[in-house]
Amino acid sequence: MSLVLVTREALVPADSLRRSANRAGAHLEHLLHRRFTAGELPRLRVLVEECAAWAGLSETRRGDFVLAVDEIASNAIEHAGGTGSLLLRRVGDELECRISDSGPGFSEDVIPQILPGLDGATSGRGLWLTRLVTDRLVISAGAMGAVVTLAMRLR
């Protein structure tokens, strides 16, 4: 029996995961869904790493993925009222993380083109790094605040 982490840190059989198909027919598996605050970031990193390992993300890429998720979650805490929501799922051949917050929102235009600091920028390093290490980064408006979706191919 395979096990995977799902909400509230409960281990459940993989057979009971929420599975569905999106409009394009890609297989979806919801791995982790939870709200977080600053105090929960260390545990959130562990949970994301465990789920990424279970989903099959290689060890080398897994560290980059966890770093990117941590940067975006930290931004939600720092710039959007101290809380956020994370949804981690396997979508076809990708591991996708969607982080939403209730802050003022922002667009991809704020991501520096070169390493922040070299161009005089004092912020944006986490977004720049996330764009650099992930295969997909999308920033959009949510019902309230921003929704940042980042993904890495599993193969």
mmCIF file of C-alpha atoms in Angstrom:
data_model
loop_
_atom_site.group_PDB
_atom_site.id
_atom_site.type_symbol
_atom_site.label_atom_id
_atom_site.label_comp_id
_atom_site.label_asym_id
_atom_site.label_seq_id
_atom_site.Cartn_x
_atom_site.Cartn_y
_atom_site.Cartn_z
ATOM 1 C CA MET A 1 0.000 0.000 0.000
ATOM 2 C CA SER A 2 1.395 3.439 -0.987
ATOM 3 C CA LEU A 3 1.063 6.342 1.438
ATOM 4 C CA VAL A 4 0.998 10.061 0.821
ATOM 5 C CA LEU A 5 0.523 13.141 2.956
ATOM 6 C CA VAL A 6 -2.738 14.983 2.582
ATOM 7 C CA THR A 7 -4.319 17.792 4.595
ATOM 8 C CA ARG A 8 -3.704 18.002 8.318
ATOM 9 C CA GLU A 9 -0.578 15.839 8.054
ATOM 10 C CA ALA A 10 -2.660 12.645 7.975
ATOM 11 C CA LEU A 11 -1.197 9.713 6.108
ATOM 12 C CA VAL A 12 -3.788 8.080 3.912
ATOM 13 C CA PRO A 13 -3.644 5.249 1.409
ATOM 14 C CA ALA A 14 -2.806 6.508 -2.066
ATOM 15 C CA ASP A 15 -5.927 4.710 -3.332
ATOM 16 C CA SER A 16 -8.083 7.192 -1.420
ATOM 17 C CA LEU A 17 -6.475 10.338 -2.821
ATOM 18 C CA ARG A 18 -8.753 12.809 -4.516
ATOM 19 C CA ARG A 19 -8.228 12.067 -8.177
ATOM 20 C CA SER A 20 -9.875 13.762 -11.091
ATOM 21 C CA ALA A 21 -9.160 14.980 -14.582
ATOM 22 C CA ASN A 22 -8.928 18.588 -15.644
ATOM 23 C CA ARG A 23 -10.529 19.997 -18.797
ATOM 24 C CA ALA A 24 -7.536 18.962 -20.899
ATOM 25 C CA GLY A 25 -7.848 15.411 -19.580
ATOM 26 C CA ALA A 26 -4.665 15.545 -17.467
ATOM 27 C CA HIS A 27 -4.678 13.322 -14.390
ATOM 28 C CA LEU A 28 -4.895 15.290 -11.105
ATOM 29 C CA GLU A 29 -3.904 14.127 -7.637
ATOM 30 C CA HIS A 30 -4.349 16.489 -4.704
ATOM 31 C CA LEU A 31 -1.425 15.887 -2.350
ATOM 32 C CA LEU A 32 -1.576 18.687 0.213
ATOM 33 C CA HIS A 33 -3.973 21.537 0.929
ATOM 34 C CA ARG A 34 -3.546 23.786 3.938
ATOM 35 C CA ARG A 35 -3.530 27.324 5.244
ATOM 36 C CA PHE A 36 -0.277 28.554 6.764
ATOM 37 C CA THR A 37 1.271 31.327 8.843
ATOM 38 C CA ALA A 38 4.893 32.235 9.563
ATOM 39 C CA GLY A 39 5.173 29.774 12.423
ATOM 40 C CA GLU A 40 4.126 26.904 10.172
ATOM 41 C CA LEU A 41 6.693 27.503 7.402
ATOM 42 C CA PRO A 42 9.260 24.982 8.699
ATOM 43 C CA ARG A 43 6.638 22.211 8.859
ATOM 44 C CA LEU A 44 5.203 23.264 5.490
ATOM 45 C CA ARG A 45 8.651 22.827 3.891
ATOM 46 C CA VAL A 46 8.885 19.299 5.309
ATOM 47 C CA LEU A 47 5.399 18.387 4.075
ATOM 48 C CA VAL A 48 6.082 19.763 0.585
ATOM 49 C CA GLU A 49 9.368 17.858 0.403
ATOM 50 C CA GLU A 50 7.699 14.600 1.493
ATOM 51 C CA CYS A 51 4.871 15.005 -1.014
ATOM 52 C CA ALA A 52 7.318 15.905 -3.800
ATOM 53 C CA ALA A 53 9.336 12.762 -3.055
ATOM 54 C CA TRP A 54 6.186 10.651 -3.090
ATOM 55 C CA ALA A 55 5.090 12.212 -6.398
ATOM 56 C CA GLY A 56 8.422 11.234 -7.967
ATOM 57 C CA LEU A 57 10.249 14.552 -8.226
ATOM 58 C CA SER A 58 13.981 13.795 -8.382
ATOM 59 C CA GLU A 59 16.046 14.625 -5.319
ATOM 60 C CA THR A 60 18.020 17.329 -7.135
ATOM 61 C CA ARG A 61 14.928 19.126 -8.390
ATOM 62 C CA ARG A 62 13.079 18.532 -5.133
ATOM 63 C CA GLY A 63 15.394 20.908 -3.247
ATOM 64 C CA ASP A 64 14.787 23.621 -5.843
ATOM 65 C CA PHE A 65 11.030 23.020 -5.683
ATOM 66 C CA VAL A 66 10.918 23.267 -1.883
ATOM 67 C CA LEU A 67 13.044 26.436 -2.006
ATOM 68 C CA ALA A 68 10.707 28.016 -4.579
ATOM 69 C CA VAL A 69 7.590 27.096 -2.570
ATOM 70 C CA ASP A 70 9.186 28.526 0.580
ATOM 71 C CA GLU A 71 10.034 31.800 -1.188
ATOM 72 C CA ILE A 72 6.465 32.270 -2.438
ATOM 73 C CA ALA A 73 4.901 31.249 0.897
ATOM 74 C CA SER A 74 7.252 33.653 2.721
ATOM 75 C CA ASN A 75 6.213 36.442 0.342
ATOM 76 C CA ALA A 76 2.548 35.760 1.125
ATOM 77 C CA ILE A 77 3.286 36.094 4.827
ATOM 78 C CA GLU A 78 5.456 39.195 4.486
ATOM 79 C CA HIS A 79 3.455 41.137 1.904
ATOM 80 C CA ALA A 80 -0.109 39.855 2.182
ATOM 81 C CA GLY A 81 -1.267 39.907 5.759
ATOM 82 C CA GLY A 82 0.590 37.038 7.402
ATOM 83 C CA THR A 83 -1.295 34.029 6.026
ATOM 84 C CA GLY A 84 -1.673 32.069 2.845
ATOM 85 C CA SER A 85 -3.142 28.919 1.402
ATOM 86 C CA LEU A 86 -1.188 26.179 -0.376
ATOM 87 C CA LEU A 87 -2.516 23.552 -2.764
ATOM 88 C CA LEU A 88 -0.001 20.956 -3.934
ATOM 89 C CA ARG A 89 -1.030 18.527 -6.618
ATOM 90 C CA ARG A 90 0.264 16.306 -9.338
ATOM 91 C CA VAL A 91 -1.109 17.397 -12.710
ATOM 92 C CA GLY A 92 -0.160 14.995 -15.475
ATOM 93 C CA ASP A 93 3.643 14.912 -15.548
ATOM 94 C CA GLU A 94 4.059 18.012 -13.349
ATOM 95 C CA LEU A 95 4.138 18.728 -9.649
ATOM 96 C CA GLU A 96 2.199 21.967 -9.216
ATOM 97 C CA CYS A 97 1.949 24.240 -6.202
ATOM 98 C CA ARG A 98 -0.613 27.033 -6.010
ATOM 99 C CA ILE A 99 -0.213 29.593 -3.243
ATOM 100 C CA SER A 100 -2.915 32.187 -2.710
ATOM 101 C CA ASP A 101 -3.144 35.107 -0.326
ATOM 102 C CA SER A 102 -5.431 38.024 0.506
ATOM 103 C CA GLY A 103 -2.922 40.833 -0.049
ATOM 104 C CA PRO A 104 -2.986 43.678 -2.543
ATOM 105 C CA GLY A 105 -1.943 41.427 -5.458
ATOM 106 C CA PHE A 106 0.840 41.962 -7.972
ATOM 107 C CA SER A 107 1.814 41.022 -11.503
ATOM 108 C CA GLU A 108 4.765 39.292 -13.147
ATOM 109 C CA ASP A 109 6.107 42.754 -14.030
ATOM 110 C CA VAL A 110 7.605 43.001 -10.519
ATOM 111 C CA ILE A 111 9.997 40.093 -11.160
ATOM 112 C CA PRO A 112 13.436 41.518 -11.926
ATOM 113 C CA GLN A 113 15.040 40.480 -15.211
ATOM 114 C CA ILE A 114 18.484 40.086 -13.626
ATOM 115 C CA LEU A 115 19.563 39.056 -10.139
ATOM 116 C CA PRO A 116 18.116 41.605 -7.696
ATOM 117 C CA GLY A 117 20.852 43.741 -6.239
ATOM 118 C CA LEU A 118 22.879 43.829 -9.435
ATOM 119 C CA ASP A 119 20.373 46.226 -10.954
ATOM 120 C CA GLY A 120 19.795 48.266 -7.791
ATOM 121 C CA ALA A 121 16.581 46.428 -6.857
ATOM 122 C CA THR A 122 16.143 45.794 -3.148
ATOM 123 C CA SER A 123 13.397 43.183 -3.470
ATOM 124 C CA GLY A 124 12.201 40.482 -5.814
ATOM 125 C CA ARG A 125 14.940 37.931 -5.196
ATOM 126 C CA GLY A 126 12.492 35.145 -4.218
ATOM 127 C CA LEU A 127 10.335 35.661 -7.302
ATOM 128 C CA TRP A 128 13.414 35.879 -9.524
ATOM 129 C CA LEU A 129 14.794 32.669 -8.045
ATOM 130 C CA THR A 130 11.442 30.887 -8.373
ATOM 131 C CA ARG A 131 11.211 31.802 -12.046
ATOM 132 C CA LEU A 132 14.781 30.574 -12.537
ATOM 133 C CA VAL A 133 14.395 27.107 -10.949
ATOM 134 C CA THR A 134 10.843 26.125 -11.923
ATOM 135 C CA ASP A 135 9.469 24.981 -15.265
ATOM 136 C CA ARG A 136 6.358 27.142 -14.990
ATOM 137 C CA LEU A 137 5.486 30.255 -12.984
ATOM 138 C CA VAL A 138 2.156 32.046 -13.333
ATOM 139 C CA ILE A 139 0.960 34.988 -11.263
ATOM 140 C CA SER A 140 -2.712 35.878 -11.409
ATOM 141 C CA ALA A 141 -5.374 37.693 -9.445
ATOM 142 C CA GLY A 142 -7.440 35.656 -7.025
ATOM 143 C CA ALA A 143 -10.841 36.457 -5.545
ATOM 144 C CA MET A 144 -8.781 38.468 -3.059
ATOM 145 C CA GLY A 145 -5.059 38.957 -3.447
ATOM 146 C CA ALA A 146 -2.669 37.019 -5.654
ATOM 147 C CA VAL A 147 -2.411 33.431 -6.796
ATOM 148 C CA VAL A 148 1.079 32.181 -7.634
ATOM 149 C CA THR A 149 1.310 28.846 -9.415
ATOM 150 C CA LEU A 150 4.675 27.161 -9.841
ATOM 151 C CA ALA A 151 5.387 23.771 -11.333
ATOM 152 C CA MET A 152 8.163 21.337 -12.165
ATOM 153 C CA ARG A 153 8.083 18.428 -14.576
ATOM 154 C CA LEU A 154 8.460 15.087 -12.844
ATOM 155 C CA ARG A 155 10.523 13.573 -15.663
#
